[in-house]
Each structure stands twice: as structure tokens, then as C-alpha cells.
Short mmCIF file of the N, C-alpha and C atoms (twelve columns), coordinates in Angstrom:
data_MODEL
# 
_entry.id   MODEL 
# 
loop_
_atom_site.group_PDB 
_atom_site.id 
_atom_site.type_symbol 
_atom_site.label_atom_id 
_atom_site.label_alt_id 
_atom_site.label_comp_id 
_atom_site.label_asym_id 
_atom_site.label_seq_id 
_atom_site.Cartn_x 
_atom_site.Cartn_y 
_atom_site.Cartn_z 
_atom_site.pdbx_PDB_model_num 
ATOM 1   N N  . UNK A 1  -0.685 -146.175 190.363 1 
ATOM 2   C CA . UNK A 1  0.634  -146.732 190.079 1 
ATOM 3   C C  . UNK A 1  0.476  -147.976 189.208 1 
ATOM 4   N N  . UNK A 2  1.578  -147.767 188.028 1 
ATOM 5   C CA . UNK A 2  1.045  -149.444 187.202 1 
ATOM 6   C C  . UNK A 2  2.104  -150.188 187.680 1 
ATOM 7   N N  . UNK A 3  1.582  -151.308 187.833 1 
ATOM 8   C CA . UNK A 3  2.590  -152.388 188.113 1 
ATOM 9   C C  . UNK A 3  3.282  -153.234 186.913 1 
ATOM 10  N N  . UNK A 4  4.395  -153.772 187.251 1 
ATOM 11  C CA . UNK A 4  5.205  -154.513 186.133 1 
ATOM 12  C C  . UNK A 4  4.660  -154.890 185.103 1 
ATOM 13  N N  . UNK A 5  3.730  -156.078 185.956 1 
ATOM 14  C CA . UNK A 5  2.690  -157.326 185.186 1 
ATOM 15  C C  . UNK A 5  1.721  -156.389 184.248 1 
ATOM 16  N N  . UNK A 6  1.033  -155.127 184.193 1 
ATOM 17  C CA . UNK A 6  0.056  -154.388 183.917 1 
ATOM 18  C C  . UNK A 6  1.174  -153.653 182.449 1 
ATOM 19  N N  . UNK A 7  2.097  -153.489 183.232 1 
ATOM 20  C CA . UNK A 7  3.279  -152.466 181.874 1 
ATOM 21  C C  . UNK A 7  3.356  -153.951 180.714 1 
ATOM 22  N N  . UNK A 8  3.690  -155.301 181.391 1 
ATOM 23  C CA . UNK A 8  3.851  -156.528 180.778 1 
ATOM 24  C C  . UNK A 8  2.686  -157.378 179.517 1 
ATOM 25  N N  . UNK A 9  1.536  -156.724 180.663 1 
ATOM 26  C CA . UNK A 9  0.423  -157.358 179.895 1 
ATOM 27  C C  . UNK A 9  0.073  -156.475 178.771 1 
ATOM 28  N N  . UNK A 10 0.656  -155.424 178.261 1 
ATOM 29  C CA . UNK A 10 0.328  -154.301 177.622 1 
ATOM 30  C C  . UNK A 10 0.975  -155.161 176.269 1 
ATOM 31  N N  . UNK A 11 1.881  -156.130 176.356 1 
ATOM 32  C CA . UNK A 11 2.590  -156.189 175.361 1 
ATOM 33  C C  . UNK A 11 2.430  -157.427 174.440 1 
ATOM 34  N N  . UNK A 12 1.262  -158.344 175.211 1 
ATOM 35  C CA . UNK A 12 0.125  -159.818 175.249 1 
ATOM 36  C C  . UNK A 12 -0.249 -159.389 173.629 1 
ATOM 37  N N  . UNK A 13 -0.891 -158.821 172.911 1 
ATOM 38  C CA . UNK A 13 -1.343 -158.458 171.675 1 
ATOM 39  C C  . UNK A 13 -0.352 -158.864 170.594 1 
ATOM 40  N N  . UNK A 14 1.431  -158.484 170.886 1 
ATOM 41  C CA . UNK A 14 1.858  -158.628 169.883 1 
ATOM 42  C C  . UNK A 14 2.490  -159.610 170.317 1 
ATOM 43  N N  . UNK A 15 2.445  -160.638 170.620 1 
ATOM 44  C CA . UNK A 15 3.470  -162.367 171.090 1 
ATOM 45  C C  . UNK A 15 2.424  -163.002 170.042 1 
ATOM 46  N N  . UNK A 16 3.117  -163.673 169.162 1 
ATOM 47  C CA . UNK A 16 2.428  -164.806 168.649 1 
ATOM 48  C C  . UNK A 16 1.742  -166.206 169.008 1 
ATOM 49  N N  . UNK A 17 1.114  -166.693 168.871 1 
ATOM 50  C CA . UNK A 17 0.519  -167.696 169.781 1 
ATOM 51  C C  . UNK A 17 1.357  -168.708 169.809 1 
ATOM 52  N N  . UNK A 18 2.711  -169.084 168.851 1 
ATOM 53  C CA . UNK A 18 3.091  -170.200 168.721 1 
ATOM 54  C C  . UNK A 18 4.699  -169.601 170.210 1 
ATOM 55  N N  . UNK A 19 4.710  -168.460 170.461 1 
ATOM 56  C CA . UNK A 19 5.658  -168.105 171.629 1 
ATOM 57  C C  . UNK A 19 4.906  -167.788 172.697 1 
ATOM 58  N N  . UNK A 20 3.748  -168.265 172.928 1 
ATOM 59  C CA . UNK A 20 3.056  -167.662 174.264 1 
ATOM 60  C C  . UNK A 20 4.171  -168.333 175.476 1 
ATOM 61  N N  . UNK A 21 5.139  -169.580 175.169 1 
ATOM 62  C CA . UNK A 21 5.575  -170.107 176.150 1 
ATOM 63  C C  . UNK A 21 6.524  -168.853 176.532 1 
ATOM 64  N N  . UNK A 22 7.371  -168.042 176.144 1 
ATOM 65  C CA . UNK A 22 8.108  -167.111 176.224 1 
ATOM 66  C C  . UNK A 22 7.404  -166.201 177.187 1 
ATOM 67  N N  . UNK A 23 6.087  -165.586 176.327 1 
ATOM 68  C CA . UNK A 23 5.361  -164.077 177.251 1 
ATOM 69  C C  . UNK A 23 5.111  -165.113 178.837 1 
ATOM 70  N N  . UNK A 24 4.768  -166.451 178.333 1 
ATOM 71  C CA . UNK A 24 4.322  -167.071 180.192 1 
ATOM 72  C C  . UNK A 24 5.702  -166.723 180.870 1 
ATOM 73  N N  . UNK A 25 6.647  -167.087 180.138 1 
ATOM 74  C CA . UNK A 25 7.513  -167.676 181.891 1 
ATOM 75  C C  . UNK A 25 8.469  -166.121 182.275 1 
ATOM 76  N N  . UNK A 26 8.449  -164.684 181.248 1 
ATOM 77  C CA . UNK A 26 8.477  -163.768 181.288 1 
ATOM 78  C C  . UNK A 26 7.440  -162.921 182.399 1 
ATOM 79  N N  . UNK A 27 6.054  -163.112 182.345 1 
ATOM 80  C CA . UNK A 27 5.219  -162.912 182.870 1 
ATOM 81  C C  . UNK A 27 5.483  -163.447 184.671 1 
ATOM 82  N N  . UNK A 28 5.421  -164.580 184.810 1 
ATOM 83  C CA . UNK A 28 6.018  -165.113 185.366 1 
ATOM 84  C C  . UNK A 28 7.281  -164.623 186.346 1 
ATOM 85  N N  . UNK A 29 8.060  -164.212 185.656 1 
ATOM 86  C CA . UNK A 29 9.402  -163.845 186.578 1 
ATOM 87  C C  . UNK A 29 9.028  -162.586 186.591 1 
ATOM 88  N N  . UNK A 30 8.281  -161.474 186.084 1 
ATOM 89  C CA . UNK A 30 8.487  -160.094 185.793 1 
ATOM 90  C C  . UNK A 30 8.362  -159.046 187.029 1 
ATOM 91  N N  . UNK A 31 8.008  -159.591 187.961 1 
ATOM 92  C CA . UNK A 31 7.898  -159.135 189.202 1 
ATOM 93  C C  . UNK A 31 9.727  -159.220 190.333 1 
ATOM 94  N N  . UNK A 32 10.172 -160.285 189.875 1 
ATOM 95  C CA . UNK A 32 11.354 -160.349 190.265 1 
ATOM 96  C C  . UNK A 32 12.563 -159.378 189.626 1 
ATOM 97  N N  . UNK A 33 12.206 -159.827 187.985 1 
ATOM 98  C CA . UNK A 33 12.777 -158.711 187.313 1 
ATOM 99  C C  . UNK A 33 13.114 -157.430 187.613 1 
ATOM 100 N N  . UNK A 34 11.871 -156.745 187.973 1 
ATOM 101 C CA . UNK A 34 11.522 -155.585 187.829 1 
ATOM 102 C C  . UNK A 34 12.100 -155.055 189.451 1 
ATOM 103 N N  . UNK A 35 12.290 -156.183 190.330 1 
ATOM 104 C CA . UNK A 35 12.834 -155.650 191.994 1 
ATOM 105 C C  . UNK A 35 14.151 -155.547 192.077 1 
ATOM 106 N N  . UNK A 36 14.583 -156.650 191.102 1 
ATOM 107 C CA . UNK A 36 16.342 -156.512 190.719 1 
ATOM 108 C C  . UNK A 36 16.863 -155.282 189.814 1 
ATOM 109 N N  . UNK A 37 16.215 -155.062 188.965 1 
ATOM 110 C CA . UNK A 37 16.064 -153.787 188.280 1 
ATOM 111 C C  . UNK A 37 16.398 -152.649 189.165 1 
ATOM 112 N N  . UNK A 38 15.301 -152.251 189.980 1 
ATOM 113 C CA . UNK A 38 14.791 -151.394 190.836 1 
ATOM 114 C C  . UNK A 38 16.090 -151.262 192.013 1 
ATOM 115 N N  . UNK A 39 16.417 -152.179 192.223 1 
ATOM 116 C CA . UNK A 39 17.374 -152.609 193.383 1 
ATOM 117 C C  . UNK A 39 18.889 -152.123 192.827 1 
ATOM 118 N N  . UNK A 40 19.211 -151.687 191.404 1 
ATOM 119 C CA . UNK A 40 20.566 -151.492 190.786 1 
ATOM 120 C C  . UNK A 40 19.933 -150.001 190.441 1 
ATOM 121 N N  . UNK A 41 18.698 -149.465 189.658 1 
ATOM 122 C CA . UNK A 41 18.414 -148.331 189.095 1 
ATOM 123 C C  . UNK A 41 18.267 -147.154 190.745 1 
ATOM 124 N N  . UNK A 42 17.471 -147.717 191.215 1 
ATOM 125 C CA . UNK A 42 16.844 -146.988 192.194 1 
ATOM 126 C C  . UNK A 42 15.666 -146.068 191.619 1 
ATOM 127 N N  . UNK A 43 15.221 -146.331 190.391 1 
ATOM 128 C CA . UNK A 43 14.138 -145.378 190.214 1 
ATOM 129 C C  . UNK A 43 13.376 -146.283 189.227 1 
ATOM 130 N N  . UNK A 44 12.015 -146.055 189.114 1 
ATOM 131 C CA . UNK A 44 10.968 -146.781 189.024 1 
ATOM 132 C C  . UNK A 44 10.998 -146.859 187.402 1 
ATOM 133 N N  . UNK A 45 11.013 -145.378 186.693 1 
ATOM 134 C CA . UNK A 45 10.667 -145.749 185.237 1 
ATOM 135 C C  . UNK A 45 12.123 -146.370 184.533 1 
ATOM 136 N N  . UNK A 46 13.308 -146.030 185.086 1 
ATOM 137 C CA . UNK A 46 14.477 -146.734 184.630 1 
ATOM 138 C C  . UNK A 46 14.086 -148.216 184.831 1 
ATOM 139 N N  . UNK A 47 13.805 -148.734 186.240 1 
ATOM 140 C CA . UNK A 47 13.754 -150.187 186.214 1 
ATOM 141 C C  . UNK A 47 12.646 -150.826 184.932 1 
ATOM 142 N N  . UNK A 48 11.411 -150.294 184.859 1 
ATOM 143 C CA . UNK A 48 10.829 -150.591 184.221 1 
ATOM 144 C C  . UNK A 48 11.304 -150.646 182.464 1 
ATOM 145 N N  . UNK A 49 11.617 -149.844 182.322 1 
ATOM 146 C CA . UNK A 49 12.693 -149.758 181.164 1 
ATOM 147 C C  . UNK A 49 13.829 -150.570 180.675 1 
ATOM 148 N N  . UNK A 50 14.214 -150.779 181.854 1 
ATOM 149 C CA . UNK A 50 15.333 -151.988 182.070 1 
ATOM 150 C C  . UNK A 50 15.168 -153.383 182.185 1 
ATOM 151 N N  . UNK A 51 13.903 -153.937 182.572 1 
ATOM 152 C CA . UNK A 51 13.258 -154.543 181.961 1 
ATOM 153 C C  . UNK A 51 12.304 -154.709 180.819 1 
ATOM 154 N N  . UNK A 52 12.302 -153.874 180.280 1 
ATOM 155 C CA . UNK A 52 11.395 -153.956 179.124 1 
ATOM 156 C C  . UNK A 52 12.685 -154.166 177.993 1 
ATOM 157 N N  . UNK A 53 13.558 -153.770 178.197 1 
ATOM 158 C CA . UNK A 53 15.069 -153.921 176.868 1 
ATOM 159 C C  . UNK A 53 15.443 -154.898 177.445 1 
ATOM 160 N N  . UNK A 54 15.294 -155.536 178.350 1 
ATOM 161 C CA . UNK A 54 16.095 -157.255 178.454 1 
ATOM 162 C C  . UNK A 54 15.153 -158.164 177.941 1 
ATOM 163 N N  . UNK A 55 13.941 -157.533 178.411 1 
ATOM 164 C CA . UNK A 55 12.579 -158.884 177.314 1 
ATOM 165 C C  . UNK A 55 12.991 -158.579 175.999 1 
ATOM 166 N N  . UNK A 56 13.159 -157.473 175.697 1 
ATOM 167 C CA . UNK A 56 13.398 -157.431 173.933 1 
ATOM 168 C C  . UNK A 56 14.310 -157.890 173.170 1 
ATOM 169 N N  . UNK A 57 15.690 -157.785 174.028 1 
ATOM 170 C CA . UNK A 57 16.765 -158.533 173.680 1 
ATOM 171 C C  . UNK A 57 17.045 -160.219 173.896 1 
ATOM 172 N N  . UNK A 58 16.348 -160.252 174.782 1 
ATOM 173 C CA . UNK A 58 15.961 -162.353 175.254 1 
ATOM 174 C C  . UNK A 58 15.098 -162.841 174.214 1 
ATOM 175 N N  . UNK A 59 13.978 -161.793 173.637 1 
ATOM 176 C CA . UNK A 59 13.119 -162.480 172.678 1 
ATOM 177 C C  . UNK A 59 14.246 -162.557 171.442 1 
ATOM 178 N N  . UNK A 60 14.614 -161.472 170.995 1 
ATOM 179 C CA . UNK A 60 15.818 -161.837 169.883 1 
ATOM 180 C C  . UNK A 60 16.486 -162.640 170.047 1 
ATOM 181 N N  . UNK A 61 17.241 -163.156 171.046 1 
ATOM 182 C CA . UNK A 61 18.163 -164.578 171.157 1 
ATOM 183 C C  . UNK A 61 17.350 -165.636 171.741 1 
ATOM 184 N N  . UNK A 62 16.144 -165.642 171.716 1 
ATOM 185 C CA . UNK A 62 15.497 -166.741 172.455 1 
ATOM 186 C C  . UNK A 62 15.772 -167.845 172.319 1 
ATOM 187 N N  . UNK A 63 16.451 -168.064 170.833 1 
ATOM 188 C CA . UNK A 63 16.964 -169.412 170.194 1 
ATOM 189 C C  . UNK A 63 18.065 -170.322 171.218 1 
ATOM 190 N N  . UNK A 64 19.048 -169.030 171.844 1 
ATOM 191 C CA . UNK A 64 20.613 -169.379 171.705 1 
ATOM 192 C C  . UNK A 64 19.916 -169.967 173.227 1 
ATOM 193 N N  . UNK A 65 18.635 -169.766 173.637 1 
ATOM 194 C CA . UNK A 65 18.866 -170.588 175.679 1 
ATOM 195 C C  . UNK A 65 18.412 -172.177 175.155 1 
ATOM 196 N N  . UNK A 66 19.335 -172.959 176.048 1 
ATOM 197 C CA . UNK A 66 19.269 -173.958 175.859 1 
ATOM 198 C C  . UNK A 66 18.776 -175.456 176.395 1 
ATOM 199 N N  . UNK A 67 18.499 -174.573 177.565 1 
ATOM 200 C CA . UNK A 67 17.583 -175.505 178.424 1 
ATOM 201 C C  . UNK A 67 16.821 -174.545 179.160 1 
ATOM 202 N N  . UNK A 68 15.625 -174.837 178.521 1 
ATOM 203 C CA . UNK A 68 14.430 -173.994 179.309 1 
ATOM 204 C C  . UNK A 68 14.261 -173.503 180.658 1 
ATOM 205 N N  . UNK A 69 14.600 -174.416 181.680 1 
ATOM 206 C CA . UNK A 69 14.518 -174.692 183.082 1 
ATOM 207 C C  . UNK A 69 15.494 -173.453 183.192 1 
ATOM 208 N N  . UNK A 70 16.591 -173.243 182.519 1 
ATOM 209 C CA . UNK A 70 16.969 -171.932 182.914 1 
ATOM 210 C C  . UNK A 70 16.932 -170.695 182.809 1 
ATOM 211 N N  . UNK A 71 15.254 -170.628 182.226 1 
ATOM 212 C CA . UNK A 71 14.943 -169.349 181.781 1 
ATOM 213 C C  . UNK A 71 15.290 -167.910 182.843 1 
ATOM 214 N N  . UNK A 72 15.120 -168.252 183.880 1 
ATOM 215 C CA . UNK A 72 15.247 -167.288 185.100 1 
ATOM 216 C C  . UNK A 72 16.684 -166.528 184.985 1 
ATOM 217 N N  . UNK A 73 17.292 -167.565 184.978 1 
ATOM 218 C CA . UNK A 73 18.872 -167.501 185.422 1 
ATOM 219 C C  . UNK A 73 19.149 -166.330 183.934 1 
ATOM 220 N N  . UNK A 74 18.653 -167.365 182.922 1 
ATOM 221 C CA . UNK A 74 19.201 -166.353 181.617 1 
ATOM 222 C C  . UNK A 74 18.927 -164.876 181.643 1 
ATOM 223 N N  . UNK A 75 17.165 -164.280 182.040 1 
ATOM 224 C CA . UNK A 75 16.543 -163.489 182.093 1 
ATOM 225 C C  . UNK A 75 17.716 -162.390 183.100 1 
ATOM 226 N N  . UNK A 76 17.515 -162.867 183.998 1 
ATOM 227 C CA . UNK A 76 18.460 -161.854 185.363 1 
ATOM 228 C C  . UNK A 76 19.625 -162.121 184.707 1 
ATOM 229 N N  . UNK A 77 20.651 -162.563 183.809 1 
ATOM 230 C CA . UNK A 77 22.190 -161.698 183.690 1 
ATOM 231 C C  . UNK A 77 21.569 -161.217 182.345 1 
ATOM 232 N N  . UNK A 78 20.834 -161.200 181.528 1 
ATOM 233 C CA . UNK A 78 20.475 -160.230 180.458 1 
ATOM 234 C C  . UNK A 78 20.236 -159.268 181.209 1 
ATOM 235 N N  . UNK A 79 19.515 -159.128 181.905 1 
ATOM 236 C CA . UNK A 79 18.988 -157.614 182.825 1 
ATOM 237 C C  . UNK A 79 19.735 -156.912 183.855 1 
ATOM 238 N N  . UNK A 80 20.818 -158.006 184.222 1 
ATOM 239 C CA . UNK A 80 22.001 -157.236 184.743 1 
ATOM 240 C C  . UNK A 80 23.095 -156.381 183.948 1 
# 
């Protein structure tokens, strides 16, 4: 079974070094992500999926969050 962090770390190659702060605090929550996910999908490759299109869409607006400290908060209603 792969886990979140393992589907997550797959994706370490293409983050640029000057956004590693992004893949950290992504990395970071991706376990929570992925239970809230799981907890609305009920099935494993949807959740995973469902998190993988909210990282993609947060990295595209990464600009518009505005205080870091609320990365969490932002992450979970993108993924809701």
C-alpha cells in the first residue's frame, strides 16, 4: 500500500529549490489532507487524487495566501 507522503514524495524532483517552503509545509499537512479527503470520497484512489488537484491548484495561486501561518486552513477549503 503507498502512502500519501510516498505518492507526495514522488513529486520532490519537480519543486524548485527556491519553493521547497511550499513542498515542506504540503508535505507536512499531507497526511491530514489525504484523511479529510478520504473521510468525504470514501475511497482511497479518489482521495488521493483529490489531493493531488488541490496541491496543484494551491501551487497556482500560491501567491494570493497571505499569511503563511495559514497555510493549513487554506490547503483544507481548497480540498474541500
Amino acid at each position: 500500500m503507498i502512502t500519501p507522503k510516498a505518492e507526495m514524495k514522488k513529486l520532490a524532483g519537480a519543486v524548485a529549490e527556491e519553493d521547497n517552503g511550499f513542498y515542506d509545509s504540503v508535505m507536512e499537512h499531507s497526511d491530514q489532507l489525504y484523511h479529510i479527503a478520504y473521510s468525504y470520497l470514501r475511497n482511497r484512489s479518489d482521495a488521493l487524487e483529490a489531493v493531488q488537484e488541490a496541491t496543484c491548484r494551491a501551487w497556482i495561486k500560491r501567491a494570493t495566501l497571505k499569511d503563511p501561518q495559514a497555510f493549513k486552513s487554506w490547503m483544507i477549503r481548497i480540498l474541500i
